Amino acid sequence: MAATPATNPSQLLPLELVDKCIGSRIHIVMKTDKEIVGTLLGFDDFVSILSETHTWVLITPEGRRITKLDQILLNGNNITMLIPGGEGPEV
Amino acid sequence: MKNGFSSDKEKKKKESIFDLSKYIDKTIRVKFQGGREASGVLKGFDPLLNLVLDGTIEYMRDPDDQLKLTEDTRQLGLVVCRGTSVVLICPQDGMEAIPNPFIQQHDG
């Protein structure tokens, strides 16, 4: 990317923080009421997430549905927050 | 005529119209597409508006009425917010809830 004079170099860049999280647990919150907790394997420019997932929690008004999955490729389109080392929603 | 514009286009690149560096280390409130809201201390950002928030609190919505905030909050800690999902950023102490000013009085 071209030089961005507005940003202070000593601050923490968001994608750097995600990069540091590779190999450890991450909790991903979607725009909707879905959340994923798993081990981050990698991500791309669009922050599509490759992860080895342990649990996928779908939170609905009726309650939660927990699905366990293996490796997933998650489309970054609907990701709202990424929480390194997160434990996920209270079970 | 076309050539007159090209030099301007080369300069534009990724200039932000809003400088977030003045909010660094301050508590800000962020609203997302899909209705989520969170607040935290801004630790970092990039031109795509991805944010790093510390000590993040998410404000939970009422399950019956997704547009209404409840008193419920949950702590999220250090969080990266996707810029593609952010719709509003403001200082935490820069806003307050007021009664709806748009409700019409039905006088008949």
XYZ file of N, CA, C and O in Angstrom:
796
model
N 0.864 -1.192 0.000
C 0.000 0.000 0.000
C 0.892 1.230 0.000
O 1.959 1.230 0.578
N 0.473 2.274 -0.637
C 1.260 3.501 -0.649
C 1.345 4.056 0.764
O 0.539 3.747 1.621
N 2.321 4.907 0.992
C 2.531 5.444 2.336
C 1.289 6.187 2.800
O 0.693 6.951 2.060
N 0.904 5.924 4.021
C -0.267 6.592 4.572
C 0.217 7.541 5.652
O 0.421 7.152 6.783
N 0.409 8.782 5.329
C 0.999 9.713 6.285
C 0.144 9.933 7.521
O 0.640 10.316 8.558
N -1.156 9.642 7.417
C -2.009 9.932 8.561
C -1.776 8.962 9.705
O -2.016 9.281 10.852
N -1.348 7.721 9.417
C -1.271 6.732 10.505
C 0.054 6.816 11.232
O 1.110 6.947 10.648
N -0.029 6.717 12.520
C 1.132 6.750 13.388
C 1.797 5.384 13.371
O 1.164 4.390 13.679
N 3.056 5.245 13.015
C 3.700 3.934 12.877
C 3.805 3.167 14.185
O 3.979 1.970 14.164
N 3.693 3.825 15.332
C 3.869 3.078 16.575
C 2.555 2.490 17.078
O 2.515 1.876 18.114
N 1.476 2.651 16.343
C 0.209 2.093 16.793
C 0.092 0.647 16.318
O 0.940 0.141 15.587
N -0.957 0.010 16.723
C -1.166 -1.394 16.417
C -2.071 -1.508 15.196
O -3.202 -1.041 15.204
N -1.574 -2.129 14.126
C -2.396 -2.309 12.950
C -3.311 -3.512 13.132
O -2.872 -4.564 13.599
N -4.560 -3.385 12.757
C -5.524 -4.479 12.978
C -5.094 -5.801 12.344
O -5.171 -6.852 12.983
N -4.635 -5.758 11.096
C -4.304 -7.017 10.448
C -3.025 -7.613 11.015
O -2.800 -8.819 10.933
N -2.186 -6.776 11.603
C -0.996 -7.311 12.292
C -1.416 -8.128 13.490
O -0.839 -9.174 13.795
N -2.425 -7.629 14.184
C -2.902 -8.335 15.367
C -3.500 -9.682 14.979
O -3.283 -10.703 15.637
N -4.218 -9.710 13.866
C -4.769 -10.983 13.404
C -3.637 -11.917 13.004
O -3.668 -13.119 13.271
N -2.610 -11.373 12.397
C -1.480 -12.174 11.964
C -0.761 -12.811 13.143
O -0.328 -13.961 13.091
N -0.664 -12.064 14.249
C -0.015 -12.617 15.442
C -0.817 -13.763 16.024
O -0.294 -14.590 16.756
N -2.081 -13.771 15.709
C -2.980 -14.767 16.300
C -2.927 -16.096 15.557
O -3.524 -17.075 15.993
N -2.215 -16.123 14.410
C -2.184 -17.370 13.642
C -1.566 -18.474 14.475
O -0.499 -18.301 15.062
N -2.266 -19.607 14.537
C -1.785 -20.725 15.327
C -2.422 -20.795 16.690
O -2.307 -21.804 17.386
N -3.125 -19.738 17.061
C -3.784 -19.804 18.368
C -5.286 -19.612 18.205
O -5.786 -19.399 17.105
N -5.962 -19.651 19.312
C -7.417 -19.637 19.264
C -7.940 -18.258 18.914
O -7.376 -17.240 19.307
N -9.010 -18.254 18.136
C -9.632 -16.986 17.780
C -11.147 -17.150 17.832
O -11.679 -18.231 17.592
N -11.816 -16.098 18.195
C -13.265 -16.099 18.291
C -13.759 -15.091 17.268
O -13.362 -13.927 17.292
N -14.583 -15.535 16.331
C -15.029 -14.678 15.247
C -16.510 -14.404 15.391
O -17.317 -15.325 15.519
N -16.867 -13.120 15.363
C -18.259 -12.725 15.508
C -18.755 -12.212 14.164
O -18.141 -11.339 13.552
N -19.869 -12.775 13.709
C -20.414 -12.368 12.421
C -21.380 -11.203 12.576
O -21.755 -10.843 13.685
N -21.794 -10.630 11.453
C -22.775 -9.553 11.491
C -24.083 -10.044 12.092
O -24.773 -9.305 12.786
N -24.415 -11.281 11.778
C -25.633 -11.864 12.339
C -25.296 -12.497 13.689
O -24.214 -12.297 14.213
N -26.173 -13.277 14.232
C -25.938 -13.845 15.561
C -25.200 -15.167 15.493
O -25.608 -16.139 16.105
N -24.144 -15.186 14.740
C -23.342 -16.405 14.661
C -21.932 -16.109 15.130
O -21.394 -15.045 14.843
N -21.362 -17.070 15.841
C -19.994 -16.897 16.288
C -19.232 -18.190 16.110
O -19.805 -19.264 16.160
N -17.947 -18.062 15.881
C -17.116 -19.252 15.661
C -15.889 -19.169 16.547
O -15.253 -18.114 16.626
N -15.587 -20.269 17.194
C -14.350 -20.332 17.957
C -13.489 -21.429 17.359
O -13.961 -22.532 17.142
N -12.241 -21.120 17.087
C -11.391 -22.150 16.519
C -9.949 -21.708 16.518
O -9.602 -20.658 17.055
N -9.122 -22.508 15.901
C -7.701 -22.183 15.791
C -7.457 -21.542 14.440
O -7.781 -22.109 13.405
N -6.883 -20.366 14.447
C -6.677 -19.632 13.210
C -5.509 -20.223 12.426
O -4.391 -20.304 12.918
N -5.792 -20.644 11.192
C -4.713 -21.158 10.356
C -4.192 -20.086 9.407
O -3.020 -20.074 9.046
N -5.067 -19.172 8.990
C -4.593 -18.134 8.093
C -5.732 -17.263 7.635
O -6.898 -17.540 7.895
N -5.361 -16.176 6.950
C -6.365 -15.293 6.395
C -5.787 -14.630 5.164
O -4.587 -14.680 4.921
N -6.659 -13.977 4.392
C -6.200 -13.340 3.162
C -6.519 -11.846 3.188
O -6.942 -11.309 4.200
N -6.317 -11.189 2.056
C -6.507 -9.739 1.986
C -7.929 -9.324 2.333
O -8.152 -8.222 2.815
N -8.877 -10.199 2.048
C -10.266 -9.852 2.329
C -10.693 -10.357 3.701
O -11.853 -10.322 4.051
N -9.719 -10.834 4.458
C -9.959 -11.406 5.779
C -10.958 -12.557 5.704
O -11.801 -12.723 6.576
N -10.911 -13.335 4.627
C -11.527 -14.651 4.681
C -10.661 -15.469 5.617
O -9.440 -15.362 5.607
N -11.290 -16.280 6.421
C -10.552 -16.939 7.497
C -10.454 -18.432 7.227
O -11.446 -19.094 6.967
N -9.257 -18.954 7.316
C -9.069 -20.395 7.282
C -8.816 -20.843 8.701
O -7.874 -20.378 9.341
N -9.669 -21.699 9.189
C -9.498 -22.064 10.587
C -9.865 -23.508 10.830
O -10.679 -24.091 10.130
N -9.205 -24.065 11.819
C -9.575 -25.380 12.293
C -10.561 -25.108 13.409
O -10.183 -24.604 14.471
N -11.773 -25.434 13.154
C -12.787 -24.971 14.076
C -13.140 -26.031 15.094
O -13.284 -27.188 14.772
N -13.325 -25.592 16.301
C -13.766 -26.514 17.327
C -15.270 -26.442 17.512
O -15.947 -27.432 17.580
N -15.762 -25.211 17.588
C -17.213 -25.082 17.789
C -17.748 -23.958 16.945
O -17.104 -22.941 16.745
N -18.937 -24.144 16.457
C -19.626 -23.082 15.758
C -20.950 -22.882 16.475
O -21.788 -23.753 16.497
N -21.090 -21.721 17.118
C -22.283 -21.496 17.913
C -23.234 -20.595 17.154
O -22.886 -19.483 16.785
N -24.422 -21.081 16.922
C -25.438 -20.263 16.280
C -26.391 -19.792 17.358
O -27.023 -20.609 18.024
N -26.469 -18.494 17.570
C -27.306 -17.954 18.635
C -28.613 -17.465 18.035
O -28.613 -16.579 17.199
N -29.692 -18.055 18.444
C -30.992 -17.658 17.925
C -31.858 -17.218 19.101
O -31.499 -17.458 20.238
N -32.990 -16.586 18.849
C -33.862 -16.195 19.959
C -34.299 -17.388 20.806
O -34.543 -17.255 21.993
N -34.378 -18.574 20.180
C -34.822 -19.736 20.957
C -33.697 -20.271 21.826
O -33.947 -20.899 22.839
N -32.481 -20.060 21.428
C -31.385 -20.623 22.208
C -30.167 -20.763 21.325
O -30.040 -20.098 20.304
N -29.257 -21.605 21.709
C -28.041 -21.793 20.941
C -28.001 -23.153 20.288
O -28.440 -24.125 20.828
N -27.417 -23.200 19.138
C -27.178 -24.486 18.494
C -25.684 -24.613 18.303
O -25.064 -23.752 17.697
N -25.117 -25.628 18.832
C -23.668 -25.778 18.749
C -23.310 -26.878 17.764
O -23.767 -27.996 17.879
N -22.538 -26.552 16.793
C -22.111 -27.529 15.791
C -20.604 -27.604 15.815
O -19.927 -26.580 15.813
N -20.083 -28.802 15.814
C -18.632 -28.926 15.765
C -18.219 -29.226 14.333
O -18.795 -30.048 13.659
N -17.190 -28.523 13.882
C -16.747 -28.682 12.509
C -15.253 -28.937 12.480
O -14.561 -28.710 13.458
N -14.770 -29.383 11.342
C -13.321 -29.522 11.170
C -12.782 -28.239 10.553
O -13.128 -27.157 10.968
N -11.952 -28.387 9.530
C -11.397 -27.185 8.917
C -12.472 -26.446 8.141
O -13.271 -27.049 7.441
N -12.460 -25.135 8.256
C -13.410 -24.354 7.473
C -12.700 -23.197 6.789
O -11.677 -22.700 7.259
N -13.289 -22.781 5.677
C -12.914 -21.527 5.051
C -14.114 -20.613 5.194
O -15.178 -20.881 4.651
N -13.918 -19.551 5.948
C -15.026 -18.669 6.259
C -14.946 -17.423 5.389
O -13.919 -16.741 5.366
N -16.011 -17.097 4.705
C -16.038 -15.914 3.861
C -15.999 -14.658 4.721
O -16.798 -14.502 5.634
N -15.067 -13.760 4.410
C -14.874 -12.582 5.236
C -15.955 -11.539 5.106
O -15.964 -10.548 5.839
N -16.871 -11.745 4.181
C -17.926 -10.782 3.896
C -18.738 -10.386 5.121
O -19.140 -9.246 5.275
N -19.012 -11.366 5.974
C -19.939 -11.136 7.075
C -19.272 -11.038 8.434
O -19.944 -11.042 9.446
N -17.954 -10.965 8.430
C -17.253 -10.907 9.712
C -17.329 -9.493 10.278
O -17.072 -8.518 9.572
N -17.705 -9.385 11.552
C -17.744 -8.094 12.222
C -16.574 -7.916 13.161
O -15.919 -6.879 13.168
N -16.311 -8.938 13.994
C -15.213 -8.792 14.945
C -14.367 -10.050 15.005
O -14.874 -11.156 14.812
N -13.082 -9.856 15.288
C -12.199 -10.995 15.503
C -11.575 -10.811 16.869
O -10.999 -9.763 17.160
N -11.670 -11.828 17.696
C -11.187 -11.701 19.062
C -10.108 -12.752 19.301
O -10.413 -13.940 19.441
N -8.839 -12.330 19.288
C -7.766 -13.303 19.507
C -7.867 -13.912 20.893
O -8.104 -13.195 21.869
N -7.711 -15.233 20.946
C -7.724 -15.917 22.234
C -9.083 -15.938 22.892
O -9.208 -16.240 24.064
N -10.119 -15.601 22.141
C -11.443 -15.544 22.748
C -11.980 -16.916 23.081
O -11.652 -17.892 22.431
N -12.825 -16.953 24.092
C -13.392 -18.234 24.485
C -14.762 -18.438 23.900
O -15.360 -19.476 24.053
N -15.302 -17.435 23.252
C -16.610 -17.579 22.666
C -17.692 -17.199 23.640
O -17.428 -16.843 24.785
N -18.929 -17.259 23.177
C -20.043 -16.896 24.029
C -20.196 -17.886 25.175
O -19.776 -19.039 25.072
N -20.757 -17.426 26.261
C -20.920 -18.301 27.418
C -21.824 -19.449 27.063
O -22.887 -19.272 26.468
N -21.383 -20.627 27.402
C -22.172 -21.805 27.054
C -23.074 -22.182 28.211
O -22.611 -22.235 29.339
N -9.095 17.473 -22.013
C -10.072 17.490 -20.942
C -9.896 16.265 -20.061
O -9.886 16.355 -18.851
N -9.768 15.095 -20.715
C -9.544 13.899 -19.908
C -8.203 13.979 -19.226
O -8.042 13.618 -18.074
N -7.208 14.506 -19.922
C -5.867 14.536 -19.342
C -5.830 15.436 -18.123
O -5.060 15.229 -17.208
N -6.674 16.434 -18.091
C -6.664 17.334 -16.941
C -7.011 16.619 -15.653
O -6.546 16.962 -14.584
N -7.861 15.551 -15.751
C -8.279 14.850 -14.539
C -7.241 13.854 -14.050
O -7.147 13.567 -12.877
N -6.443 13.315 -14.983
C -5.614 12.168 -14.595
C -4.618 12.528 -13.507
O -4.331 11.735 -12.632
N -4.091 13.740 -13.518
C -3.105 14.076 -12.487
C -3.774 14.126 -11.120
O -3.214 13.743 -10.113
N -5.032 14.560 -11.076
C -5.731 14.578 -9.795
C -5.958 13.154 -9.299
O -5.855 12.873 -8.124
N -6.287 12.256 -10.221
C -6.574 10.891 -9.809
C -5.351 10.239 -9.223
O -5.428 9.472 -8.279
N -4.186 10.534 -9.759
C -2.984 9.893 -9.221
C -2.758 10.337 -7.788
O -2.227 9.609 -6.978
N -3.139 11.547 -7.453
C -2.902 12.013 -6.090
C -3.892 11.424 -5.116
O -3.603 11.267 -3.949
N -5.125 11.072 -5.537
C -6.184 10.718 -4.589
C -5.864 9.485 -3.763
O -5.949 9.492 -2.563
N -5.525 8.376 -4.420
C -5.164 7.139 -3.734
C -6.131 6.811 -2.598
O -7.319 6.651 -2.774
N -5.610 6.702 -1.376
C -6.423 6.220 -0.263
C -6.489 7.268 0.847
O -6.322 6.961 2.016
N -6.709 8.537 0.476
C -6.776 9.535 1.532
C -8.057 9.383 2.315
O -9.143 9.283 1.765
N -7.923 9.400 3.620
C -9.089 9.261 4.456
C -9.706 10.635 4.676
O -9.002 11.624 4.808
N -11.030 10.678 4.709
C -11.663 11.971 4.970
C -11.779 12.202 6.463
O -12.195 13.249 6.901
N -11.418 11.194 7.256
C -11.613 11.276 8.689
C -10.361 10.764 9.370
O -9.960 9.628 9.162
N -9.749 11.579 10.195
C -8.497 11.203 10.820
C -8.763 10.575 12.181
O -9.184 11.254 13.122
N -8.530 9.268 12.268
C -8.802 8.571 13.517
C -7.689 8.709 14.533
O -7.837 8.307 15.682
N -6.552 9.270 14.139
C -5.427 9.283 15.077
C -5.719 10.138 16.297
O -5.162 9.928 17.362
N -6.655 11.075 16.159
C -6.977 11.865 17.350
C -7.801 11.073 18.364
O -7.994 11.508 19.488
N -8.328 9.900 17.962
C -9.093 9.073 18.899
C -8.266 7.967 19.521
O -8.773 7.199 20.335
N -6.991 7.879 19.124
C -6.143 6.819 19.682
C -6.073 6.974 21.191
O -5.926 8.089 21.700
N -6.214 5.844 21.905
C -6.188 5.795 23.371
C -7.395 6.476 23.991
O -7.417 6.748 25.193
N -8.409 6.746 23.186
C -9.648 7.259 23.738
C -10.746 6.217 23.551
O -10.674 5.373 22.667
N -11.763 6.308 24.384
C -12.851 5.347 24.285
C -13.819 5.804 23.209
O -14.286 6.946 23.218
N -14.110 4.902 22.274
C -15.047 5.245 21.217
C -16.161 4.220 21.181
O -16.032 3.100 21.683
N -17.264 4.636 20.585
C -18.401 3.766 20.409
C -18.516 3.467 18.926
O -18.408 4.367 18.089
N -18.743 2.196 18.602
C -18.789 1.782 17.208
C -20.093 1.045 16.942
O -20.503 0.189 17.722
N -20.756 1.403 15.863
C -21.947 0.654 15.470
C -21.639 -0.113 14.193
O -20.950 0.391 13.302
N -22.188 -1.327 14.086
C -21.907 -2.189 12.956
C -23.145 -2.452 12.128
O -24.269 -2.337 12.594
N -22.925 -2.850 10.895
C -24.007 -3.388 10.084
C -24.540 -4.620 10.768
O -23.787 -5.420 11.284
N -25.837 -4.761 10.770
C -26.416 -5.905 11.456
C -26.860 -5.547 12.856
O -27.491 -6.340 13.546
N -26.549 -4.319 13.313
C -27.099 -3.830 14.564
C -26.227 -3.989 15.787
O -26.586 -3.557 16.873
N -25.064 -4.608 15.643
C -24.218 -4.746 16.835
C -23.629 -3.398 17.223
O -23.403 -2.534 16.393
N -23.378 -3.240 18.507
C -22.705 -2.032 18.987
C -21.638 -2.432 19.968
O -21.796 -3.378 20.730
N -20.556 -1.688 19.958
C -19.482 -1.985 20.892
C -18.771 -0.697 21.242
O -18.855 0.289 20.520
N -18.078 -0.712 22.376
C -17.225 0.435 22.677
C -15.929 -0.076 23.282
O -15.892 -1.153 23.872
N -14.874 0.704 23.101
C -13.583 0.282 23.620
C -12.574 1.381 23.372
O -12.874 2.394 22.735
N -11.349 1.143 23.835
C -10.282 2.122 23.635
C -9.626 1.844 22.298
O -9.175 0.732 22.034
N -9.551 2.858 21.460
C -8.978 2.673 20.128
C -7.460 2.546 20.236
O -6.773 3.445 20.707
N -6.971 1.394 19.797
C -5.536 1.169 19.868
C -4.878 1.247 18.496
O -3.669 1.441 18.390
N -5.650 1.058 17.443
C -5.060 1.103 16.121
C -6.126 1.047 15.057
O -7.276 0.673 15.306
N -5.749 1.430 13.855
C -6.687 1.412 12.747
C -5.888 1.410 11.452
O -4.674 1.587 11.454
N -6.575 1.182 10.350
C -5.924 1.301 9.039
C -6.855 2.065 8.099
O -7.995 2.359 8.469
N -6.406 2.404 6.903
C -7.242 3.215 6.013
C -8.538 2.528 5.599
O -9.485 3.200 5.200
N -8.589 1.193 5.721
C -9.818 0.486 5.379
C -10.811 0.495 6.531
O -11.868 -0.115 6.446
N -10.430 1.187 7.611
C -11.287 1.338 8.784
C -11.383 0.083 9.619
O -12.281 -0.033 10.471
N -10.484 -0.877 9.429
C -10.354 -1.946 10.425
C -9.852 -1.295 11.710
O -8.996 -0.420 11.669
N -10.388 -1.707 12.840
C -10.036 -1.071 14.111
C -9.492 -2.088 15.089
O -9.864 -3.250 15.051
N -8.623 -1.634 15.975
C -8.236 -2.435 17.125
C -8.786 -1.740 18.365
O -8.445 -0.594 18.627
N -9.659 -2.436 19.078
C -10.228 -1.870 20.301
C -9.800 -2.702 21.496
O -9.809 -3.925 21.440
N -9.462 -2.032 22.585
C -9.057 -2.730 23.801
C -10.132 -2.568 24.865
O -10.801 -1.536 24.930
N -10.284 -3.611 25.694
C -11.291 -3.534 26.750
C -12.681 -3.390 26.187
O -13.524 -2.678 26.721
N -12.943 -4.086 25.077
C -14.182 -3.883 24.345
C -15.391 -4.420 25.101
O -15.369 -5.508 25.659
N -16.438 -3.627 25.101
C -17.721 -4.051 25.657
C -18.708 -4.099 24.505
O -18.829 -3.128 23.759
N -19.404 -5.238 24.362
C -20.450 -5.292 23.358
C -21.792 -5.077 24.032
O -22.085 -5.674 25.064
N -22.605 -4.236 23.434
C -23.934 -3.972 23.966
C -24.910 -4.897 23.271
O -24.981 -4.939 22.047
N -25.620 -5.638 24.068
C -26.498 -6.645 23.498
C -27.864 -6.069 23.196
O -28.361 -5.191 23.909
N -28.462 -6.578 22.119
C -29.790 -6.113 21.746
C -30.850 -6.987 22.374
O -30.614 -8.126 22.742
N -32.021 -6.431 22.470
C -33.184 -7.148 22.972
C -33.536 -8.253 21.988
O -33.728 -7.981 20.813
N -33.634 -9.506 22.425
C -33.908 -10.586 21.476
C -35.258 -10.460 20.786
O -35.438 -10.967 19.682
N -36.206 -9.776 21.423
C -37.517 -9.644 20.780
C -37.514 -8.503 19.775
O -38.062 -8.611 18.695
N -36.888 -7.412 20.157
C -36.833 -6.259 19.264
C -35.373 -5.969 18.979
O -34.669 -5.388 19.792
N -34.927 -6.388 17.818
C -33.499 -6.322 17.522
C -32.977 -4.895 17.441
O -31.791 -4.682 17.354
N -33.858 -3.932 17.449
C -33.372 -2.567 17.330
C -33.184 -1.895 18.679
O -32.649 -0.817 18.770
N -33.614 -2.576 19.727
C -33.571 -1.930 21.039
C -32.379 -2.459 21.820
O -32.156 -3.662 21.909
N -31.618 -1.574 22.403
C -30.509 -1.994 23.253
C -31.024 -2.350 24.639
O -31.925 -1.736 25.148
N -30.401 -3.326 25.246
C -30.753 -3.662 26.625
C -29.623 -3.213 27.540
O -28.650 -2.615 27.101
N -29.802 -3.526 28.813
C -28.738 -3.191 29.756
C -27.614 -4.204 29.675
O -26.551 -3.993 30.226
N -27.862 -5.316 28.999
C -26.872 -6.389 28.974
C -25.639 -6.004 28.166
O -25.743 -5.493 27.060
N -24.519 -6.287 28.748
C -23.280 -6.090 28.005
C -22.415 -7.319 28.192
O -22.633 -8.105 29.096
N -21.451 -7.509 27.314
C -20.474 -8.542 27.572
C -19.083 -8.024 27.238
O -18.905 -7.230 26.319
N -18.133 -8.496 28.006
C -16.764 -8.055 27.843
C -16.085 -8.883 26.764
O -16.170 -10.100 26.773
N -15.401 -8.223 25.842
C -14.717 -8.964 24.800
C -13.204 -8.799 24.836
O -12.494 -9.552 24.229
N -12.698 -7.786 25.506
C -11.243 -7.633 25.595
C -10.664 -7.001 24.349
O -11.221 -6.067 23.791
N -9.530 -7.527 23.885
C -8.847 -6.956 22.726
C -9.476 -7.513 21.456
O -9.505 -8.714 21.236
N -9.956 -6.614 20.614
C -10.788 -7.026 19.492
C -10.348 -6.311 18.217
O -9.930 -5.162 18.252
N -10.425 -7.029 17.078
C -10.243 -6.378 15.786
C -11.619 -6.228 15.150
O -12.349 -7.204 15.027
N -11.983 -5.010 14.769
C -13.278 -4.785 14.130
C -13.070 -4.618 12.637
O -12.202 -3.857 12.212
N -13.885 -5.308 11.848
C -13.739 -5.243 10.408
C -14.269 -3.918 9.873
O -15.419 -3.543 10.128
N -13.460 -3.224 9.102
C -13.872 -1.933 8.573
C -15.054 -2.028 7.644
O -15.858 -1.104 7.539
N -15.198 -3.184 6.987
C -16.309 -3.327 6.042
C -17.641 -3.370 6.758
O -18.683 -3.180 6.159
N -17.604 -3.602 8.052
C -18.820 -3.788 8.819
C -19.179 -2.564 9.668
O -20.270 -2.466 10.209
N -18.226 -1.625 9.769
C -18.432 -0.456 10.627
C -19.330 0.546 9.915
O -19.114 0.873 8.752
N -20.352 1.039 10.626
C -21.174 2.094 10.042
C -21.044 3.420 10.782
O -21.305 4.467 10.206
N -20.661 3.398 12.053
C -20.565 4.647 12.791
C -19.478 4.563 13.844
O -19.320 3.545 14.498
N -18.735 5.644 13.981
C -17.731 5.746 15.041
C -17.924 7.085 15.718
O -18.012 8.115 15.046
N -18.005 7.081 17.041
C -18.093 8.367 17.729
C -17.448 8.233 19.101
O -17.294 7.128 19.605
N -17.047 9.343 19.715
C -16.479 9.245 21.058
C -17.531 8.761 22.046
O -18.709 9.097 21.926
N -17.099 7.973 23.010
C -18.040 7.362 23.947
C -18.826 8.411 24.726
O -20.010 8.262 24.968
N -18.158 9.487 25.102
C -18.880 10.493 25.860
C -19.451 11.570 24.959
O -19.847 12.624 25.410
N -19.498 11.300 23.676
C -20.007 12.301 22.755
C -21.435 12.086 22.356
O -21.948 12.748 21.464
N -22.086 11.083 22.990
C -23.474 10.866 22.610
C -24.278 10.413 23.814
O -23.756 9.859 24.748
N -25.561 10.686 23.754
C -26.445 10.234 24.825
C -27.781 9.868 24.209
O -28.167 10.367 23.151
N -28.512 9.005 24.879
C -29.819 8.613 24.386
C -30.821 9.696 24.758
O -30.826 10.209 25.867
N -31.671 10.037 23.796
C -32.719 11.040 24.066
C -34.054 10.444 23.664
O -34.103 9.498 22.895
N -35.159 11.015 24.156
C -36.465 10.539 23.710
C -36.621 10.797 22.211
O -36.046 11.739 21.676
N -37.392 9.948 21.578
C -37.534 10.026 20.134
C -38.099 11.385 19.720
O -39.227 11.710 20.041
N -37.347 12.188 19.006
C -37.834 13.513 18.619
C -38.767 13.503 17.426
O -39.323 14.522 17.049
N -38.910 12.329 16.822
C -39.677 12.275 15.577
C -41.091 11.772 15.764
O -41.836 11.680 14.819
N -41.439 11.445 16.999
C -42.791 10.927 17.210
C -43.790 12.049 17.049
O -43.680 13.103 17.676
N -44.775 11.833 16.174
C -45.792 12.861 15.949
C -46.842 12.756 17.031
O -47.227 11.686 17.429
N -47.324 13.884 17.482
C -48.441 13.890 18.417
C -49.727 13.733 17.628
O -50.009 14.528 16.738
N -50.500 12.670 17.930
C -51.713 12.430 17.151
C -52.864 13.228 17.716
O -53.526 12.797 18.650
N -53.042 14.439 17.171
C -54.127 15.272 17.685
C -55.432 14.993 16.953
O -56.498 15.371 17.379
N -55.371 14.328 15.794
C -56.588 13.996 15.050
C -57.153 15.166 14.275
O -56.597 16.230 14.176
